[in-house]
Amino acid sequence: MISRAEVDKLLEMRAAGPTLLSLYVQVPLDPAGLRGLPAHAGELFALAARDSPGIPAAVRVGAADARAVRGLLASRARDWLGRTVAVFACAELGLAEAIPLPCQLQERAVLAARPHVRPLLAAIQRCPPYRVAVINRRHAWLFSIAGTEISTAVLPPAEGMRSHGFSGWYGLQAHRVNERVIQLARHHYQDTATLLDRAARASGAEPLVIGGHQDTIPQFLALLPPGLRDQFAGSFVADPDTLTPAKVRDLAGRVIQDWQNLQDQRMAEEFLREPPDGRTVTGLSACLAAAGKHAIHLLLVPAGGLVPGYACRRCGALSSTGDGCPHGAAESLAVPDLIEEVTVSVLGDGGQIETLLDPPGGIAARLRYALPLRATRLAWAGRAT
Ligand SMILES: [Zn+2]
């Protein structure tokens, strides 16, 4: 499972020019489709090629890197069926590394001086590992799911009523039996909640999904300790006796997706409710200007899209026109994606990145302090050009 530490390690790599290939490729689910994978990788390589002003020579995927990528895919794609894989290759740095991702992402190929990590950040944030508790009145199964990996723990069955206890009971006695059954179920829910709580304390908070019968879910949910309740992402209704781990992952995965979309929506709404005190900006030019002043505390970026632009070799200023700083176009270097550049810059400043499907204004930022009016005006003037 990809982690922030791995992203940070990748970000330390830097080639002398735009020769480092970052490829995000979808491996077919059907093994028969693997035959077409090398040709498909070739099509993606073509997308990474660039010829434009500010690029000293035509940028192409090098032959050695193309071989390295095809070699990695040929030897390991069988282990990655149905998954998106990130491949980083740069012969100059001796780099050839593949990372299978926990969810499917848009394919892309980028040649730059360092690894293109936006999709990795999106995968970490949008496809987190999560826990699932499937529960009925007597049994509980706990699942830890990370991408395609599932580990299962079956809890010992709860104490039950002895079956002969039911025979011939009626009226008040039947009522007492019923009370006892409810009480036993309650103990069982409490024991399961305690185990879940212990797991969350031991290995950290993760979104929690609950599966089971319609009436069981609220009863169990009501007994979760407050810390664990905060991690509750949603539930699915199913008969636990009919579930397999794969089915659990399928049902819970949809709950996690909905939960993630809701988080997106909340974050965007919260952002739009911010007072107009100059501490929020929307649009690429305003975000670039704010990043140049190291002012961004939180950056909301879109999951897809590449926006080519320029970075100043001397001061690092980012712009879509190459004249965003006093050093002028002569010092400008073409970069394949300004959103990636601003993302890495904000990470370097200790800021936070959130990937949203549709952030306000296409890209938006909350600032540490209000920018002087001049800087904002310049940024907006830049936006108009
Ligand atoms: Zn400059």
mmCIF file of C-alpha atoms and ligand atoms in Angstrom:
data_model
loop_
_atom_site.group_PDB
_atom_site.id
_atom_site.type_symbol
_atom_site.label_atom_id
_atom_site.label_comp_id
_atom_site.label_asym_id
_atom_site.label_seq_id
_atom_site.Cartn_x
_atom_site.Cartn_y
_atom_site.Cartn_z
ATOM 1 C CA MET A 1 0.000 0.000 0.000
ATOM 2 C CA ILE A 2 1.390 3.362 -1.066
ATOM 3 C CA SER A 3 2.224 5.747 1.772
ATOM 4 C CA ARG A 4 3.123 9.431 2.155
ATOM 5 C CA ALA A 5 6.661 8.385 3.119
ATOM 6 C CA GLU A 6 7.044 6.711 -0.304
ATOM 7 C CA VAL A 7 5.791 9.867 -2.028
ATOM 8 C CA ASP A 8 8.280 11.970 -0.062
ATOM 9 C CA LYS A 9 11.067 9.573 -1.070
ATOM 10 C CA LEU A 10 10.083 9.844 -4.739
ATOM 11 C CA LEU A 11 10.034 13.638 -4.470
ATOM 12 C CA GLU A 12 13.703 13.633 -3.475
ATOM 13 C CA MET A 13 14.609 12.330 -6.939
ATOM 14 C CA ARG A 14 15.527 14.839 -9.578
ATOM 15 C CA ALA A 15 16.927 14.412 -13.064
ATOM 16 C CA ALA A 16 18.943 17.078 -14.878
ATOM 17 C CA GLY A 17 16.144 17.562 -17.442
ATOM 18 C CA PRO A 18 12.657 16.277 -18.289
ATOM 19 C CA THR A 19 13.796 12.647 -18.616
ATOM 20 C CA LEU A 20 12.026 10.981 -15.707
ATOM 21 C CA LEU A 21 8.981 9.044 -16.878
ATOM 22 C CA SER A 22 5.925 8.653 -14.629
ATOM 23 C CA LEU A 23 3.445 6.238 -16.151
ATOM 24 C CA TYR A 24 0.017 5.424 -14.712
ATOM 25 C CA VAL A 25 -1.337 2.464 -16.582
ATOM 26 C CA GLN A 26 -4.410 0.275 -16.159
ATOM 27 C CA VAL A 27 -3.612 -3.454 -16.182
ATOM 28 C CA PRO A 28 -6.480 -5.428 -17.768
ATOM 29 C CA LEU A 29 -8.524 -7.676 -15.508
ATOM 30 C CA ASP A 30 -8.535 -10.485 -18.060
ATOM 31 C CA PRO A 31 -5.088 -12.168 -18.379
ATOM 32 C CA ALA A 32 -5.773 -12.532 -22.131
ATOM 33 C CA GLY A 33 -5.620 -8.719 -22.346
ATOM 34 C CA LEU A 34 -1.995 -8.655 -21.120
ATOM 35 C CA ARG A 35 -0.763 -9.342 -24.658
ATOM 36 C CA GLY A 36 -1.872 -5.851 -25.702
ATOM 37 C CA LEU A 37 -0.252 -4.116 -22.697
ATOM 38 C CA PRO A 38 3.171 -3.289 -24.268
ATOM 39 C CA ALA A 39 1.469 -1.625 -27.253
ATOM 40 C CA HIS A 40 -0.855 0.266 -24.912
ATOM 41 C CA ALA A 41 2.148 1.489 -22.866
ATOM 42 C CA GLY A 42 3.643 2.714 -26.159
ATOM 43 C CA GLU A 43 0.508 4.795 -26.836
ATOM 44 C CA LEU A 44 0.835 6.355 -23.397
ATOM 45 C CA PHE A 45 4.547 7.120 -23.988
ATOM 46 C CA ALA A 46 3.461 9.167 -27.012
ATOM 47 C CA LEU A 47 1.239 11.293 -24.709
ATOM 48 C CA ALA A 48 4.287 12.216 -22.629
ATOM 49 C CA ALA A 49 6.163 13.599 -25.656
ATOM 50 C CA ARG A 50 6.357 17.382 -25.851
ATOM 51 C CA ASP A 51 7.572 19.963 -28.343
ATOM 52 C CA SER A 52 6.964 23.576 -27.424
ATOM 53 C CA PRO A 53 8.725 26.852 -26.736
ATOM 54 C CA GLY A 54 10.777 26.651 -23.571
ATOM 55 C CA ILE A 55 11.685 23.029 -24.182
ATOM 56 C CA PRO A 56 15.323 22.905 -25.320
ATOM 57 C CA ALA A 57 14.943 19.668 -27.270
ATOM 58 C CA ALA A 58 12.005 17.444 -28.142
ATOM 59 C CA VAL A 59 11.010 15.501 -25.038
ATOM 60 C CA ARG A 60 10.557 11.783 -25.692
ATOM 61 C CA VAL A 61 10.549 8.630 -23.591
ATOM 62 C CA GLY A 62 14.099 7.240 -23.849
ATOM 63 C CA ALA A 63 14.619 3.788 -25.362
ATOM 64 C CA ALA A 64 16.182 2.424 -22.146
ATOM 65 C CA ASP A 65 13.219 3.646 -20.064
ATOM 66 C CA ALA A 66 10.682 2.229 -22.516
ATOM 67 C CA ARG A 67 12.482 -1.141 -22.239
ATOM 68 C CA ALA A 68 12.555 -0.946 -18.444
ATOM 69 C CA VAL A 69 8.800 -0.216 -18.266
ATOM 70 C CA ARG A 70 7.921 -3.004 -20.710
ATOM 71 C CA GLY A 71 10.184 -5.384 -18.751
ATOM 72 C CA LEU A 72 8.453 -4.559 -15.457
ATOM 73 C CA LEU A 73 5.010 -4.986 -17.027
ATOM 74 C CA ALA A 74 5.974 -8.264 -18.729
ATOM 75 C CA SER A 75 7.315 -9.817 -15.547
ATOM 76 C CA ARG A 76 4.791 -8.551 -12.993
ATOM 77 C CA ALA A 77 1.524 -7.467 -14.643
ATOM 78 C CA ARG A 78 0.008 -10.868 -13.857
ATOM 79 C CA ASP A 79 0.105 -9.887 -10.142
ATOM 80 C CA TRP A 80 -1.699 -6.615 -10.872
ATOM 81 C CA LEU A 81 -4.734 -7.732 -12.904
ATOM 82 C CA GLY A 82 -7.474 -5.087 -12.848
ATOM 83 C CA ARG A 83 -5.329 -2.510 -11.047
ATOM 84 C CA THR A 84 -3.780 0.838 -11.926
ATOM 85 C CA VAL A 85 0.007 0.696 -11.591
ATOM 86 C CA ALA A 86 2.380 3.639 -11.272
ATOM 87 C CA VAL A 87 5.739 3.077 -12.970
ATOM 88 C CA PHE A 88 8.668 5.465 -12.576
ATOM 89 C CA ALA A 89 11.673 5.089 -14.862
ATOM 90 C CA CYS A 90 14.793 7.142 -15.464
ATOM 91 C CA ALA A 91 17.955 5.483 -16.773
ATOM 92 C CA GLU A 92 19.996 8.542 -15.759
ATOM 93 C CA LEU A 93 19.064 7.990 -12.092
ATOM 94 C CA GLY A 94 18.994 4.167 -12.246
ATOM 95 C CA LEU A 95 15.297 4.320 -11.419
ATOM 96 C CA ALA A 96 12.789 1.622 -12.482
ATOM 97 C CA GLU A 97 10.060 1.144 -9.911
ATOM 98 C CA ALA A 98 6.430 0.019 -10.041
ATOM 99 C CA ILE A 99 3.777 0.650 -7.406
ATOM 100 C CA PRO A 100 0.346 -1.011 -7.738
ATOM 101 C CA LEU A 101 -2.334 1.403 -6.499
ATOM 102 C CA PRO A 102 -5.303 0.669 -4.227
ATOM 103 C CA CYS A 103 -7.846 2.065 -6.679
ATOM 104 C CA GLN A 104 -8.311 2.721 -10.381
ATOM 105 C CA LEU A 105 -7.066 6.101 -11.559
ATOM 106 C CA GLN A 106 -6.934 7.952 -14.843
ATOM 107 C CA GLU A 107 -4.079 6.773 -17.087
ATOM 108 C CA ARG A 108 -1.339 9.256 -17.889
ATOM 109 C CA ALA A 109 2.309 9.493 -18.824
ATOM 110 C CA VAL A 110 4.441 12.459 -17.864
ATOM 111 C CA LEU A 111 8.074 13.306 -18.547
ATOM 112 C CA ALA A 112 9.514 15.770 -16.060
ATOM 113 C CA ALA A 113 12.585 16.359 -13.945
ATOM 114 C CA ARG A 114 10.989 14.572 -10.998
ATOM 115 C CA PRO A 115 8.251 11.965 -10.424
ATOM 116 C CA HIS A 116 4.674 13.091 -11.089
ATOM 117 C CA VAL A 117 2.980 12.307 -7.767
ATOM 118 C CA ARG A 118 -0.484 13.895 -7.861
ATOM 119 C CA PRO A 119 -2.206 10.583 -8.648
ATOM 120 C CA LEU A 120 -0.344 8.909 -5.769
ATOM 121 C CA LEU A 121 -1.569 11.570 -3.350
ATOM 122 C CA ALA A 122 -5.098 11.129 -4.731
ATOM 123 C CA ALA A 123 -4.889 7.346 -4.207
ATOM 124 C CA ILE A 124 -3.688 7.719 -0.605
ATOM 125 C CA GLN A 125 -6.465 10.150 0.221
ATOM 126 C CA ARG A 126 -9.356 8.743 -1.795
ATOM 127 C CA CYS A 127 -8.745 4.993 -1.364
ATOM 128 C CA PRO A 128 -7.735 4.610 2.273
ATOM 129 C CA PRO A 129 -7.514 1.270 4.060
ATOM 130 C CA TYR A 130 -10.706 0.651 6.032
ATOM 131 C CA ARG A 131 -12.342 -1.779 8.449
ATOM 132 C CA VAL A 132 -15.592 -3.632 8.025
ATOM 133 C CA ALA A 133 -17.577 -5.252 10.834
ATOM 134 C CA VAL A 134 -20.199 -7.730 9.656
ATOM 135 C CA ILE A 135 -22.421 -8.645 12.549
ATOM 136 C CA ASN A 136 -25.542 -10.543 13.540
ATOM 137 C CA ARG A 137 -26.913 -11.369 16.979
ATOM 138 C CA ARG A 138 -24.395 -14.119 17.650
ATOM 139 C CA HIS A 139 -21.518 -13.776 15.217
ATOM 140 C CA ALA A 140 -19.129 -11.101 14.065
ATOM 141 C CA TRP A 141 -16.510 -10.980 11.336
ATOM 142 C CA LEU A 142 -13.972 -8.191 11.153
ATOM 143 C CA PHE A 143 -12.258 -7.326 7.871
ATOM 144 C CA SER A 144 -9.278 -5.076 7.213
ATOM 145 C CA ILE A 145 -9.289 -3.989 3.578
ATOM 146 C CA ALA A 146 -6.431 -2.228 1.809
ATOM 147 C CA GLY A 147 -6.826 -2.057 -1.953
ATOM 148 C CA THR A 148 -7.269 -5.650 -3.095
ATOM 149 C CA GLU A 149 -5.897 -7.126 0.134
ATOM 150 C CA ILE A 150 -8.408 -8.424 2.650
ATOM 151 C CA SER A 151 -7.631 -9.902 6.047
ATOM 152 C CA THR A 152 -10.454 -11.486 8.013
ATOM 153 C CA ALA A 153 -10.930 -12.227 11.710
ATOM 154 C CA VAL A 154 -13.884 -14.366 12.805
ATOM 155 C CA LEU A 155 -14.816 -13.677 16.384
ATOM 156 C CA PRO A 156 -15.929 -16.540 18.654
ATOM 157 C CA PRO A 157 -19.735 -16.847 18.724
ATOM 158 C CA ALA A 158 -21.555 -15.087 21.525
ATOM 159 C CA GLU A 159 -23.060 -17.001 24.414
ATOM 160 C CA GLY A 160 -26.472 -18.333 23.312
ATOM 161 C CA MET A 161 -29.675 -19.555 24.997
ATOM 162 C CA ARG A 162 -29.655 -23.294 25.426
ATOM 163 C CA SER A 163 -32.157 -24.590 22.929
ATOM 164 C CA HIS A 164 -34.204 -26.599 25.441
ATOM 165 C CA GLY A 165 -34.764 -23.351 27.301
ATOM 166 C CA PHE A 166 -37.251 -22.332 24.624
ATOM 167 C CA SER A 167 -39.446 -25.441 24.684
ATOM 168 C CA GLY A 168 -42.862 -24.982 26.150
ATOM 169 C CA TRP A 169 -42.291 -21.384 27.232
ATOM 170 C CA TYR A 170 -44.988 -18.861 26.713
ATOM 171 C CA GLY A 171 -46.491 -15.667 28.143
ATOM 172 C CA LEU A 172 -44.332 -14.003 30.776
ATOM 173 C CA GLN A 173 -41.675 -16.696 30.451
ATOM 174 C CA ALA A 174 -41.490 -16.173 26.694
ATOM 175 C CA HIS A 175 -41.076 -12.453 27.388
ATOM 176 C CA ARG A 176 -38.151 -13.221 29.753
ATOM 177 C CA VAL A 177 -36.516 -15.438 27.137
ATOM 178 C CA ASN A 178 -36.822 -12.634 24.649
ATOM 179 C CA GLU A 179 -35.300 -10.173 27.132
ATOM 180 C CA ARG A 180 -32.412 -12.567 27.729
ATOM 181 C CA VAL A 181 -31.791 -12.967 23.986
ATOM 182 C CA ILE A 182 -31.665 -9.154 23.619
ATOM 183 C CA GLN A 183 -29.314 -8.895 26.592
ATOM 184 C CA LEU A 184 -26.961 -11.556 25.153
ATOM 185 C CA ALA A 185 -26.948 -9.824 21.769
ATOM 186 C CA ARG A 186 -26.122 -6.567 23.528
ATOM 187 C CA HIS A 187 -23.140 -8.165 25.287
ATOM 188 C CA HIS A 188 -22.004 -9.572 21.960
ATOM 189 C CA TYR A 189 -22.247 -6.131 20.272
ATOM 190 C CA GLN A 190 -20.344 -4.602 23.173
ATOM 191 C CA ASP A 191 -17.577 -7.247 22.977
ATOM 192 C CA THR A 192 -17.282 -6.691 19.221
ATOM 193 C CA ALA A 193 -17.146 -2.902 19.676
ATOM 194 C CA THR A 194 -14.383 -3.350 22.278
ATOM 195 C CA LEU A 195 -12.349 -5.478 19.848
ATOM 196 C CA LEU A 196 -12.806 -2.929 17.072
ATOM 197 C CA ASP A 197 -11.813 -0.127 19.421
ATOM 198 C CA ARG A 198 -8.671 -2.059 20.401
ATOM 199 C CA ALA A 199 -7.791 -2.545 16.695
ATOM 200 C CA ALA A 200 -8.301 1.175 16.008
ATOM 201 C CA ARG A 201 -6.096 2.129 18.957
ATOM 202 C CA ALA A 202 -3.390 -0.349 17.958
ATOM 203 C CA SER A 203 -3.131 0.445 14.252
ATOM 204 C CA GLY A 204 -4.729 3.874 13.929
ATOM 205 C CA ALA A 205 -8.080 5.339 12.934
ATOM 206 C CA GLU A 206 -9.554 4.088 9.654
ATOM 207 C CA PRO A 207 -13.030 4.510 8.139
ATOM 208 C CA LEU A 208 -15.399 1.866 9.504
ATOM 209 C CA VAL A 209 -18.203 0.178 7.559
ATOM 210 C CA ILE A 210 -20.853 -1.971 9.236
ATOM 211 C CA GLY A 211 -22.718 -4.729 7.412
ATOM 212 C CA GLY A 212 -25.605 -6.890 8.581
ATOM 213 C CA HIS A 213 -29.377 -7.088 8.900
ATOM 214 C CA GLN A 214 -31.413 -3.894 8.864
ATOM 215 C CA ASP A 215 -32.284 -4.075 12.581
ATOM 216 C CA THR A 216 -28.820 -5.131 13.788
ATOM 217 C CA ILE A 217 -26.879 -2.178 12.355
ATOM 218 C CA PRO A 218 -28.429 0.641 14.485
ATOM 219 C CA GLN A 219 -28.283 -1.515 17.632
ATOM 220 C CA PHE A 220 -24.579 -2.155 17.130
ATOM 221 C CA LEU A 221 -23.869 1.413 16.073
ATOM 222 C CA ALA A 222 -25.475 2.752 19.266
ATOM 223 C CA LEU A 223 -22.945 0.789 21.340
ATOM 224 C CA LEU A 224 -19.802 2.030 19.604
ATOM 225 C CA PRO A 225 -17.576 4.209 21.815
ATOM 226 C CA PRO A 226 -17.505 7.875 20.646
ATOM 227 C CA GLY A 227 -13.991 7.664 19.092
ATOM 228 C CA LEU A 228 -15.024 4.717 16.952
ATOM 229 C CA ARG A 229 -18.344 6.293 16.055
ATOM 230 C CA ASP A 230 -16.442 9.207 14.530
ATOM 231 C CA GLN A 231 -14.789 6.714 12.160
ATOM 232 C CA PHE A 232 -18.155 5.284 10.997
ATOM 233 C CA ALA A 233 -18.370 5.817 7.224
ATOM 234 C CA GLY A 234 -21.645 4.009 6.484
ATOM 235 C CA SER A 235 -23.333 0.634 6.370
ATOM 236 C CA PHE A 236 -24.727 -1.974 4.007
ATOM 237 C CA VAL A 237 -27.617 -4.352 4.535
ATOM 238 C CA ALA A 238 -26.913 -8.012 3.791
ATOM 239 C CA ASP A 239 -27.482 -11.431 5.292
ATOM 240 C CA PRO A 240 -24.107 -12.200 6.942
ATOM 241 C CA ASP A 241 -24.525 -15.925 6.220
ATOM 242 C CA THR A 242 -24.444 -15.285 2.469
ATOM 243 C CA LEU A 243 -21.361 -13.040 2.397
ATOM 244 C CA THR A 244 -17.873 -13.904 1.137
ATOM 245 C CA PRO A 245 -14.829 -11.647 1.738
ATOM 246 C CA ALA A 246 -14.920 -10.557 -1.931
ATOM 247 C CA LYS A 247 -18.617 -9.665 -1.645
ATOM 248 C CA VAL A 248 -17.904 -7.730 1.572
ATOM 249 C CA ARG A 249 -15.182 -5.743 -0.198
ATOM 250 C CA ASP A 250 -17.509 -5.017 -3.089
ATOM 251 C CA LEU A 251 -20.376 -3.771 -0.863
ATOM 252 C CA ALA A 252 -18.146 -1.894 1.593
ATOM 253 C CA GLY A 253 -16.095 -0.373 -1.255
ATOM 254 C CA ARG A 254 -19.248 1.330 -2.553
ATOM 255 C CA VAL A 255 -19.991 2.690 0.935
ATOM 256 C CA ILE A 256 -16.447 4.095 1.140
ATOM 257 C CA GLN A 257 -16.863 5.691 -2.293
ATOM 258 C CA ASP A 258 -20.099 7.418 -1.225
ATOM 259 C CA TRP A 259 -18.478 8.504 2.035
ATOM 260 C CA GLN A 260 -15.554 9.966 0.089
ATOM 261 C CA ASN A 261 -17.894 11.879 -2.225
ATOM 262 C CA LEU A 262 -19.726 13.265 0.800
ATOM 263 C CA GLN A 263 -16.405 14.356 2.341
ATOM 264 C CA ASP A 264 -15.615 16.141 -0.958
ATOM 265 C CA GLN A 265 -18.945 17.903 -0.935
ATOM 266 C CA ARG A 266 -18.544 18.981 2.705
ATOM 267 C CA MET A 267 -15.046 20.282 2.109
ATOM 268 C CA ALA A 268 -16.155 22.294 -0.939
ATOM 269 C CA GLU A 269 -19.193 23.699 0.940
ATOM 270 C CA GLU A 270 -17.071 24.599 3.945
ATOM 271 C CA PHE A 271 -14.617 26.372 1.643
ATOM 272 C CA LEU A 272 -17.373 28.348 -0.068
ATOM 273 C CA ARG A 273 -18.751 29.424 3.329
ATOM 274 C CA GLU A 274 -15.422 31.017 4.339
ATOM 275 C CA PRO A 275 -15.747 34.779 4.948
ATOM 276 C CA PRO A 276 -14.350 37.013 2.165
ATOM 277 C CA ASP A 277 -11.359 38.057 4.274
ATOM 278 C CA GLY A 278 -8.728 37.530 1.571
ATOM 279 C CA ARG A 279 -7.661 34.199 3.019
ATOM 280 C CA THR A 280 -9.271 32.062 0.318
ATOM 281 C CA VAL A 281 -8.438 32.114 -3.381
ATOM 282 C CA THR A 282 -9.808 30.189 -6.344
ATOM 283 C CA GLY A 283 -8.455 29.649 -9.853
ATOM 284 C CA LEU A 284 -5.016 28.588 -10.984
ATOM 285 C CA SER A 285 -3.334 31.992 -11.307
ATOM 286 C CA ALA A 286 -4.378 33.089 -7.816
ATOM 287 C CA CYS A 287 -3.193 29.769 -6.383
ATOM 288 C CA LEU A 288 0.145 30.048 -8.210
ATOM 289 C CA ALA A 289 0.647 33.566 -6.844
ATOM 290 C CA ALA A 290 -0.216 32.444 -3.302
ATOM 291 C CA ALA A 291 2.098 29.400 -3.566
ATOM 292 C CA GLY A 292 4.897 31.759 -4.698
ATOM 293 C CA LYS A 293 4.457 33.583 -1.389
ATOM 294 C CA HIS A 294 4.446 30.293 0.583
ATOM 295 C CA ALA A 295 1.037 31.351 1.860
ATOM 296 C CA ILE A 296 -1.037 28.210 1.176
ATOM 297 C CA HIS A 297 -2.218 26.240 4.161
ATOM 298 C CA LEU A 298 -4.686 23.990 2.295
ATOM 299 C CA LEU A 299 -4.805 23.371 -1.448
ATOM 300 C CA LEU A 300 -7.846 21.767 -3.090
ATOM 301 C CA VAL A 301 -6.785 20.178 -6.380
ATOM 302 C CA PRO A 302 -8.712 18.256 -9.040
ATOM 303 C CA ALA A 303 -8.021 14.543 -9.526
ATOM 304 C CA GLY A 304 -7.595 14.729 -13.293
ATOM 305 C CA GLY A 305 -6.126 17.016 -15.933
ATOM 306 C CA LEU A 306 -2.666 18.297 -16.788
ATOM 307 C CA VAL A 307 -2.094 22.039 -17.197
ATOM 308 C CA PRO A 308 1.197 22.787 -18.995
ATOM 309 C CA GLY A 309 3.034 25.935 -17.988
ATOM 310 C CA TYR A 310 6.361 27.389 -16.978
ATOM 311 C CA ALA A 311 8.625 27.512 -13.950
ATOM 312 C CA CYS A 312 11.349 30.119 -13.542
ATOM 313 C CA ARG A 313 14.784 28.508 -13.290
ATOM 314 C CA ARG A 314 16.008 31.236 -10.962
ATOM 315 C CA CYS A 315 13.189 32.015 -8.528
ATOM 316 C CA GLY A 316 10.850 29.061 -9.082
ATOM 317 C CA ALA A 317 7.871 31.305 -9.982
ATOM 318 C CA LEU A 318 5.115 29.351 -11.720
ATOM 319 C CA SER A 319 2.999 30.788 -14.508
ATOM 320 C CA SER A 320 0.990 29.744 -17.512
ATOM 321 C CA THR A 321 2.719 32.286 -19.769
ATOM 322 C CA GLY A 322 6.395 32.121 -18.779
ATOM 323 C CA ASP A 323 6.562 35.783 -17.741
ATOM 324 C CA GLY A 324 5.297 35.480 -14.168
ATOM 325 C CA CYS A 325 8.424 37.005 -12.582
ATOM 326 C CA PRO A 326 11.012 39.731 -13.272
ATOM 327 C CA HIS A 327 13.421 37.167 -14.780
ATOM 328 C CA GLY A 328 11.315 36.864 -17.918
ATOM 329 C CA ALA A 329 10.745 34.219 -20.543
ATOM 330 C CA ALA A 330 14.467 33.544 -21.107
ATOM 331 C CA GLU A 331 14.706 31.925 -17.676
ATOM 332 C CA SER A 332 11.438 30.001 -18.025
ATOM 333 C CA LEU A 333 11.390 26.246 -18.264
ATOM 334 C CA ALA A 334 8.343 24.428 -19.595
ATOM 335 C CA VAL A 335 6.684 22.093 -17.061
ATOM 336 C CA PRO A 336 4.073 19.497 -18.023
ATOM 337 C CA ASP A 337 1.654 20.247 -15.186
ATOM 338 C CA LEU A 338 1.313 23.431 -13.134
ATOM 339 C CA ILE A 339 -1.102 21.707 -10.734
ATOM 340 C CA GLU A 340 1.620 19.185 -9.894
ATOM 341 C CA GLU A 341 4.139 22.011 -9.444
ATOM 342 C CA VAL A 342 1.905 23.976 -7.089
ATOM 343 C CA THR A 343 1.049 20.750 -5.194
ATOM 344 C CA VAL A 344 4.717 19.907 -4.609
ATOM 345 C CA SER A 345 5.467 23.505 -3.662
ATOM 346 C CA VAL A 346 2.661 23.501 -1.049
ATOM 347 C CA LEU A 347 3.838 20.145 0.344
ATOM 348 C CA GLY A 348 7.344 21.601 0.629
ATOM 349 C CA ASP A 349 5.901 24.504 2.654
ATOM 350 C CA GLY A 350 4.223 22.053 5.054
ATOM 351 C CA GLY A 351 0.751 22.690 3.595
ATOM 352 C CA GLN A 352 -2.030 20.159 3.132
ATOM 353 C CA ILE A 353 -3.350 18.821 -0.193
ATOM 354 C CA GLU A 354 -6.885 17.531 -0.726
ATOM 355 C CA THR A 355 -7.853 15.978 -4.051
ATOM 356 C CA LEU A 356 -11.486 16.663 -4.940
ATOM 357 C CA LEU A 357 -13.358 15.528 -8.035
ATOM 358 C CA ASP A 358 -14.506 19.096 -8.639
ATOM 359 C CA PRO A 359 -12.843 21.716 -6.404
ATOM 360 C CA PRO A 360 -14.293 25.281 -6.291
ATOM 361 C CA GLY A 361 -12.976 27.273 -9.254
ATOM 362 C CA GLY A 362 -11.142 24.216 -10.605
ATOM 363 C CA ILE A 363 -8.448 24.663 -7.944
ATOM 364 C CA ALA A 364 -8.650 26.600 -4.681
ATOM 365 C CA ALA A 365 -6.595 27.426 -1.629
ATOM 366 C CA ARG A 366 -7.029 28.537 1.936
ATOM 367 C CA LEU A 367 -4.171 30.802 2.963
ATOM 368 C CA ARG A 368 -2.207 31.205 6.168
ATOM 369 C CA TYR A 369 -2.645 34.976 5.946
ATOM 370 C CA ALA A 370 -4.399 37.408 3.613
ATOM 371 C CA LEU A 371 -2.237 38.356 0.660
ATOM 372 C CA PRO A 372 -1.557 42.044 0.025
ATOM 373 C CA LEU A 373 -4.092 43.369 -2.473
ATOM 374 C CA ARG A 374 -1.369 43.965 -5.087
ATOM 375 C CA ALA A 375 -0.373 40.302 -5.203
ATOM 376 C CA THR A 376 -3.977 39.194 -5.509
ATOM 377 C CA ARG A 377 -4.677 41.773 -8.208
ATOM 378 C CA LEU A 378 -1.611 40.628 -10.149
ATOM 379 C CA ALA A 379 -2.756 37.065 -9.797
ATOM 380 C CA TRP A 380 -6.195 37.884 -11.108
ATOM 381 C CA ALA A 381 -4.707 39.946 -13.945
ATOM 382 C CA GLY A 382 -2.648 36.871 -14.803
ATOM 383 C CA ARG A 383 -5.794 34.824 -14.816
ATOM 384 C CA ALA A 384 -7.421 37.079 -17.392
ATOM 385 C CA THR A 385 -4.515 36.764 -19.831
HETATM 386 ZN ZN ZN B 1 12.022 34.199 -11.742
#
